[in-house]
mmCIF file with all atom_site columns, N, CA and C in Angstrom:
data_model
loop_
_atom_site.group_PDB
_atom_site.id
_atom_site.type_symbol
_atom_site.label_atom_id
_atom_site.label_alt_id
_atom_site.label_comp_id
_atom_site.label_asym_id
_atom_site.label_entity_id
_atom_site.label_seq_id
_atom_site.pdbx_PDB_ins_code
_atom_site.Cartn_x
_atom_site.Cartn_y
_atom_site.Cartn_z
_atom_site.occupancy
_atom_site.B_iso_or_equiv
_atom_site.pdbx_formal_charge
_atom_site.auth_seq_id
_atom_site.auth_comp_id
_atom_site.auth_asym_id
_atom_site.auth_atom_id
_atom_site.pdbx_PDB_model_num
ATOM 1   N N  . UNK A 1 1  ? 0.849  -1.204 0.000   1.00 0.00 ? 129 UNK A N  1
ATOM 2   C CA . UNK A 1 1  ? 0.000  0.000  0.000   1.00 0.00 ? 129 UNK A CA 1
ATOM 3   C C  . UNK A 1 1  ? 0.883  1.252  0.000   1.00 0.00 ? 129 UNK A C  1
ATOM 4   N N  . UNK A 1 2  ? 1.811  1.310  0.928   1.00 0.00 ? 130 UNK A N  1
ATOM 5   C CA . UNK A 1 2  ? 2.660  2.508  1.010   1.00 0.00 ? 130 UNK A CA 1
ATOM 6   C C  . UNK A 1 2  ? 3.493  2.686  -0.251  1.00 0.00 ? 130 UNK A C  1
ATOM 7   N N  . UNK A 1 3  ? 4.024  1.573  -0.765  1.00 0.00 ? 131 UNK A N  1
ATOM 8   C CA . UNK A 1 3  ? 4.861  1.671  -1.970  1.00 0.00 ? 131 UNK A CA 1
ATOM 9   C C  . UNK A 1 3  ? 4.042  2.206  -3.143  1.00 0.00 ? 131 UNK A C  1
ATOM 10  N N  . UNK A 1 4  ? 2.819  1.711  -3.301  1.00 0.00 ? 132 UNK A N  1
ATOM 11  C CA . UNK A 1 4  ? 1.975  2.185  -4.411  1.00 0.00 ? 132 UNK A CA 1
ATOM 12  C C  . UNK A 1 4  ? 1.649  3.664  -4.222  1.00 0.00 ? 132 UNK A C  1
ATOM 13  N N  . UNK A 1 5  ? 1.414  4.078  -2.977  1.00 0.00 ? 133 UNK A N  1
ATOM 14  C CA . UNK A 1 5  ? 1.115  5.485  -2.714  1.00 0.00 ? 133 UNK A CA 1
ATOM 15  C C  . UNK A 1 5  ? 2.312  6.345  -3.077  1.00 0.00 ? 133 UNK A C  1
ATOM 16  N N  . UNK A 1 6  ? 3.521  5.870  -2.741  1.00 0.00 ? 134 UNK A N  1
ATOM 17  C CA . UNK A 1 6  ? 4.724  6.622  -3.089  1.00 0.00 ? 134 UNK A CA 1
ATOM 18  C C  . UNK A 1 6  ? 4.859  6.723  -4.603  1.00 0.00 ? 134 UNK A C  1
ATOM 19  N N  . UNK A 1 7  ? 4.524  5.628  -5.298  1.00 0.00 ? 135 UNK A N  1
ATOM 20  C CA . UNK A 1 7  ? 4.603  5.651  -6.759  1.00 0.00 ? 135 UNK A CA 1
ATOM 21  C C  . UNK A 1 7  ? 3.656  6.704  -7.322  1.00 0.00 ? 135 UNK A C  1
ATOM 22  N N  . UNK A 1 8  ? 2.446  6.753  -6.793  1.00 0.00 ? 136 UNK A N  1
ATOM 23  C CA . UNK A 1 8  ? 1.447  7.714  -7.272  1.00 0.00 ? 136 UNK A CA 1
ATOM 24  C C  . UNK A 1 8  ? 1.922  9.142  -7.024  1.00 0.00 ? 136 UNK A C  1
ATOM 25  N N  . UNK A 1 9  ? 2.470  9.396  -5.840  1.00 0.00 ? 137 UNK A N  1
ATOM 26  C CA . UNK A 1 9  ? 2.932  10.755 -5.518  1.00 0.00 ? 137 UNK A CA 1
ATOM 27  C C  . UNK A 1 9  ? 4.076  11.158 -6.440  1.00 0.00 ? 137 UNK A C  1
ATOM 28  N N  . UNK A 1 10 ? 4.991  10.228 -6.702  1.00 0.00 ? 138 UNK A N  1
ATOM 29  C CA . UNK A 1 10 ? 6.126  10.547 -7.582  1.00 0.00 ? 138 UNK A CA 1
ATOM 30  C C  . UNK A 1 10 ? 5.623  10.820 -8.993  1.00 0.00 ? 138 UNK A C  1
ATOM 31  N N  . UNK A 1 11 ? 4.643  10.027 -9.442  1.00 0.00 ? 139 UNK A N  1
ATOM 32  C CA . UNK A 1 11 ? 4.094  10.235 -10.789 1.00 0.00 ? 139 UNK A CA 1
ATOM 33  C C  . UNK A 1 11 ? 3.410  11.595 -10.882 1.00 0.00 ? 139 UNK A C  1
ATOM 34  N N  . UNK A 1 12 ? 2.678  11.957 -9.825  1.00 0.00 ? 140 UNK A N  1
ATOM 35  C CA . UNK A 1 12 ? 1.993  13.253 -9.824  1.00 0.00 ? 140 UNK A CA 1
ATOM 36  C C  . UNK A 1 12 ? 3.005  14.385 -9.866  1.00 0.00 ? 140 UNK A C  1
ATOM 37  N N  . UNK A 1 13 ? 4.089  14.232 -9.086  1.00 0.00 ? 141 UNK A N  1
ATOM 38  C CA . UNK A 1 13 ? 5.120  15.272 -9.065  1.00 0.00 ? 141 UNK A CA 1
ATOM 39  C C  . UNK A 1 13 ? 5.757  15.400 -10.446 1.00 0.00 ? 141 UNK A C  1
ATOM 40  N N  . UNK A 1 14 ? 6.053  14.257 -11.070 1.00 0.00 ? 142 UNK A N  1
ATOM 41  C CA . UNK A 1 14 ? 6.669  14.279 -12.395 1.00 0.00 ? 142 UNK A CA 1
ATOM 42  C C  . UNK A 1 14 ? 5.721  14.922 -13.403 1.00 0.00 ? 142 UNK A C  1
ATOM 43  N N  . UNK A 1 15 ? 4.440  14.574 -13.324 1.00 0.00 ? 143 UNK A N  1
ATOM 44  C CA . UNK A 1 15 ? 3.459  15.132 -14.252 1.00 0.00 ? 143 UNK A CA 1
ATOM 45  C C  . UNK A 1 15 ? 3.335  16.639 -14.090 1.00 0.00 ? 143 UNK A C  1
ATOM 46  N N  . UNK A 1 16 ? 3.321  17.113 -12.847 1.00 0.00 ? 144 UNK A N  1
ATOM 47  C CA . UNK A 1 16 ? 3.200  18.561 -12.612 1.00 0.00 ? 144 UNK A CA 1
ATOM 48  C C  . UNK A 1 16 ? 4.422  19.285 -13.153 1.00 0.00 ? 144 UNK A C  1
ATOM 49  N N  . UNK A 1 17 ? 5.615  18.698 -12.953 1.00 0.00 ? 145 UNK A N  1
ATOM 50  C CA . UNK A 1 17 ? 6.840  19.325 -13.458 1.00 0.00 ? 145 UNK A CA 1
ATOM 51  C C  . UNK A 1 17 ? 6.814  19.386 -14.976 1.00 0.00 ? 145 UNK A C  1
ATOM 52  N N  . UNK A 1 18 ? 6.370  18.282 -15.621 1.00 0.00 ? 146 UNK A N  1
ATOM 53  C CA . UNK A 1 18 ? 6.308  18.252 -17.085 1.00 0.00 ? 146 UNK A CA 1
ATOM 54  C C  . UNK A 1 18 ? 5.313  19.294 -17.578 1.00 0.00 ? 146 UNK A C  1
ATOM 55  N N  . UNK A 1 19 ? 4.164  19.427 -16.881 1.00 0.00 ? 147 UNK A N  1
ATOM 56  C CA . UNK A 1 19 ? 3.148  20.401 -17.271 1.00 0.00 ? 147 UNK A CA 1
ATOM 57  C C  . UNK A 1 19 ? 3.702  21.823 -17.179 1.00 0.00 ? 147 UNK A C  1
ATOM 58  N N  . UNK A 1 20 ? 4.400  22.108 -16.081 1.00 0.00 ? 148 UNK A N  1
ATOM 59  C CA . UNK A 1 20 ? 4.989  23.443 -15.915 1.00 0.00 ? 148 UNK A CA 1
ATOM 60  C C  . UNK A 1 20 ? 6.018  23.711 -17.002 1.00 0.00 ? 148 UNK A C  1
ATOM 61  N N  . UNK A 1 21 ? 6.866  22.720 -17.271 1.00 0.00 ? 149 UNK A N  1
ATOM 62  C CA . UNK A 1 21 ? 7.917  22.890 -18.282 1.00 0.00 ? 149 UNK A CA 1
ATOM 63  C C  . UNK A 1 21 ? 7.303  23.142 -19.654 1.00 0.00 ? 149 UNK A C  1
ATOM 64  N N  . UNK A 1 22 ? 6.267  22.365 -19.992 1.00 0.00 ? 150 UNK A N  1
ATOM 65  C CA . UNK A 1 22 ? 5.624  22.534 -21.300 1.00 0.00 ? 150 UNK A CA 1
ATOM 66  C C  . UNK A 1 22 ? 4.965  23.901 -21.390 1.00 0.00 ? 150 UNK A C  1
ATOM 67  N N  . UNK A 1 23 ? 4.308  24.337 -20.306 1.00 0.00 ? 151 UNK A N  1
ATOM 68  C CA . UNK A 1 23 ? 3.633  25.636 -20.321 1.00 0.00 ? 151 UNK A CA 1
ATOM 69  C C  . UNK A 1 23 ? 4.643  26.759 -20.543 1.00 0.00 ? 151 UNK A C  1
ATOM 70  N N  . UNK A 1 24 ? 5.757  26.710 -19.822 1.00 0.00 ? 152 UNK A N  1
ATOM 71  C CA . UNK A 1 24 ? 6.781  27.748 -19.959 1.00 0.00 ? 152 UNK A CA 1
ATOM 72  C C  . UNK A 1 24 ? 7.379  27.709 -21.360 1.00 0.00 ? 152 UNK A C  1
ATOM 73  N N  . UNK A 1 25 ? 7.615  26.498 -21.882 1.00 0.00 ? 153 UNK A N  1
ATOM 74  C CA . UNK A 1 25 ? 8.215  26.362 -23.211 1.00 0.00 ? 153 UNK A CA 1
ATOM 75  C C  . UNK A 1 25 ? 7.297  26.962 -24.270 1.00 0.00 ? 153 UNK A C  1
ATOM 76  N N  . UNK A 1 26 ? 6.001  26.648 -24.197 1.00 0.00 ? 154 UNK A N  1
ATOM 77  C CA . UNK A 1 26 ? 5.049  27.176 -25.187 1.00 0.00 ? 154 UNK A CA 1
ATOM 78  C C  . UNK A 1 26 ? 4.952  28.689 -25.055 1.00 0.00 ? 154 UNK A C  1
ATOM 79  N N  . UNK A 1 27 ? 4.942  29.191 -23.811 1.00 0.00 ? 155 UNK A N  1
ATOM 80  C CA . UNK A 1 27 ? 4.823  30.630 -23.587 1.00 0.00 ? 155 UNK A CA 1
ATOM 81  C C  . UNK A 1 27 ? 6.010  31.365 -24.199 1.00 0.00 ? 155 UNK A C  1
ATOM 82  N N  . UNK A 1 28 ? 7.216  30.858 -23.947 1.00 0.00 ? 156 UNK A N  1
ATOM 83  C CA . UNK A 1 28 ? 8.422  31.516 -24.478 1.00 0.00 ? 156 UNK A CA 1
ATOM 84  C C  . UNK A 1 28 ? 8.438  31.423 -25.996 1.00 0.00 ? 156 UNK A C  1
ATOM 85  N N  . UNK A 1 29 ? 7.995  30.292 -26.545 1.00 0.00 ? 157 UNK A N  1
ATOM 86  C CA . UNK A 1 29 ? 8.004  30.120 -27.997 1.00 0.00 ? 157 UNK A CA 1
ATOM 87  C C  . UNK A 1 29 ? 7.065  31.124 -28.665 1.00 0.00 ? 157 UNK A C  1
ATOM 88  N N  . UNK A 1 30 ? 5.853  31.275 -28.126 1.00 0.00 ? 158 UNK A N  1
ATOM 89  C CA . UNK A 1 30 ? 4.893  32.206 -28.721 1.00 0.00 ? 158 UNK A CA 1
ATOM 90  C C  . UNK A 1 30 ? 5.407  33.638 -28.582 1.00 0.00 ? 158 UNK A C  1
ATOM 91  N N  . UNK A 1 31 ? 6.051  33.942 -27.455 1.00 0.00 ? 159 UNK A N  1
ATOM 92  C CA . UNK A 1 31 ? 6.565  35.294 -27.235 1.00 0.00 ? 159 UNK A CA 1
ATOM 93  C C  . UNK A 1 31 ? 7.655  35.608 -28.259 1.00 0.00 ? 159 UNK A C  1
ATOM 94  N N  . UNK A 1 32 ? 8.555  34.664 -28.518 1.00 0.00 ? 160 UNK A N  1
ATOM 95  C CA . UNK A 1 32 ? 9.628  34.906 -29.490 1.00 0.00 ? 160 UNK A CA 1
ATOM 96  C C  . UNK A 1 32 ? 9.028  35.050 -30.882 1.00 0.00 ? 160 UNK A C  1
ATOM 97  N N  . UNK A 1 33 ? 7.986  34.279 -31.172 1.00 0.00 ? 161 UNK A N  1
ATOM 98  C CA . UNK A 1 33 ? 7.355  34.360 -32.489 1.00 0.00 ? 161 UNK A CA 1
ATOM 99  C C  . UNK A 1 33 ? 6.740  35.742 -32.679 1.00 0.00 ? 161 UNK A C  1
ATOM 100 N N  . UNK A 1 34 ? 6.057  36.249 -31.647 1.00 0.00 ? 162 UNK A N  1
ATOM 101 C CA . UNK A 1 34 ? 5.441  37.576 -31.763 1.00 0.00 ? 162 UNK A CA 1
ATOM 102 C C  . UNK A 1 34 ? 6.513  38.654 -31.923 1.00 0.00 ? 162 UNK A C  1
ATOM 103 N N  . UNK A 1 35 ? 7.649  38.461 -31.246 1.00 0.00 ? 163 UNK A N  1
ATOM 104 C CA . UNK A 1 35 ? 8.713  39.451 -31.319 1.00 0.00 ? 163 UNK A CA 1
ATOM 105 C C  . UNK A 1 35 ? 9.312  39.476 -32.730 1.00 0.00 ? 163 UNK A C  1
ATOM 106 N N  . UNK A 1 36 ? 9.411  38.301 -33.367 1.00 0.00 ? 164 UNK A N  1
ATOM 107 C CA . UNK A 1 36 ? 10.023 38.237 -34.702 1.00 0.00 ? 164 UNK A CA 1
ATOM 108 C C  . UNK A 1 36 ? 9.108  38.867 -35.749 1.00 0.00 ? 164 UNK A C  1
ATOM 109 N N  . UNK A 1 37 ? 7.786  38.860 -35.500 1.00 0.00 ? 165 UNK A N  1
ATOM 110 C CA . UNK A 1 37 ? 6.855  39.398 -36.502 1.00 0.00 ? 165 UNK A CA 1
ATOM 111 C C  . UNK A 1 37 ? 7.006  40.902 -36.680 1.00 0.00 ? 165 UNK A C  1
#
């Protein structure tokens, strides 16, 4: 039980980090595109 709970928490942490990274990456990409226009 505890091991599975730890797995779930680690997966959630990884997912949140990936979501933040993707959001920042898309934001910076769109900003650079607008600047180049």
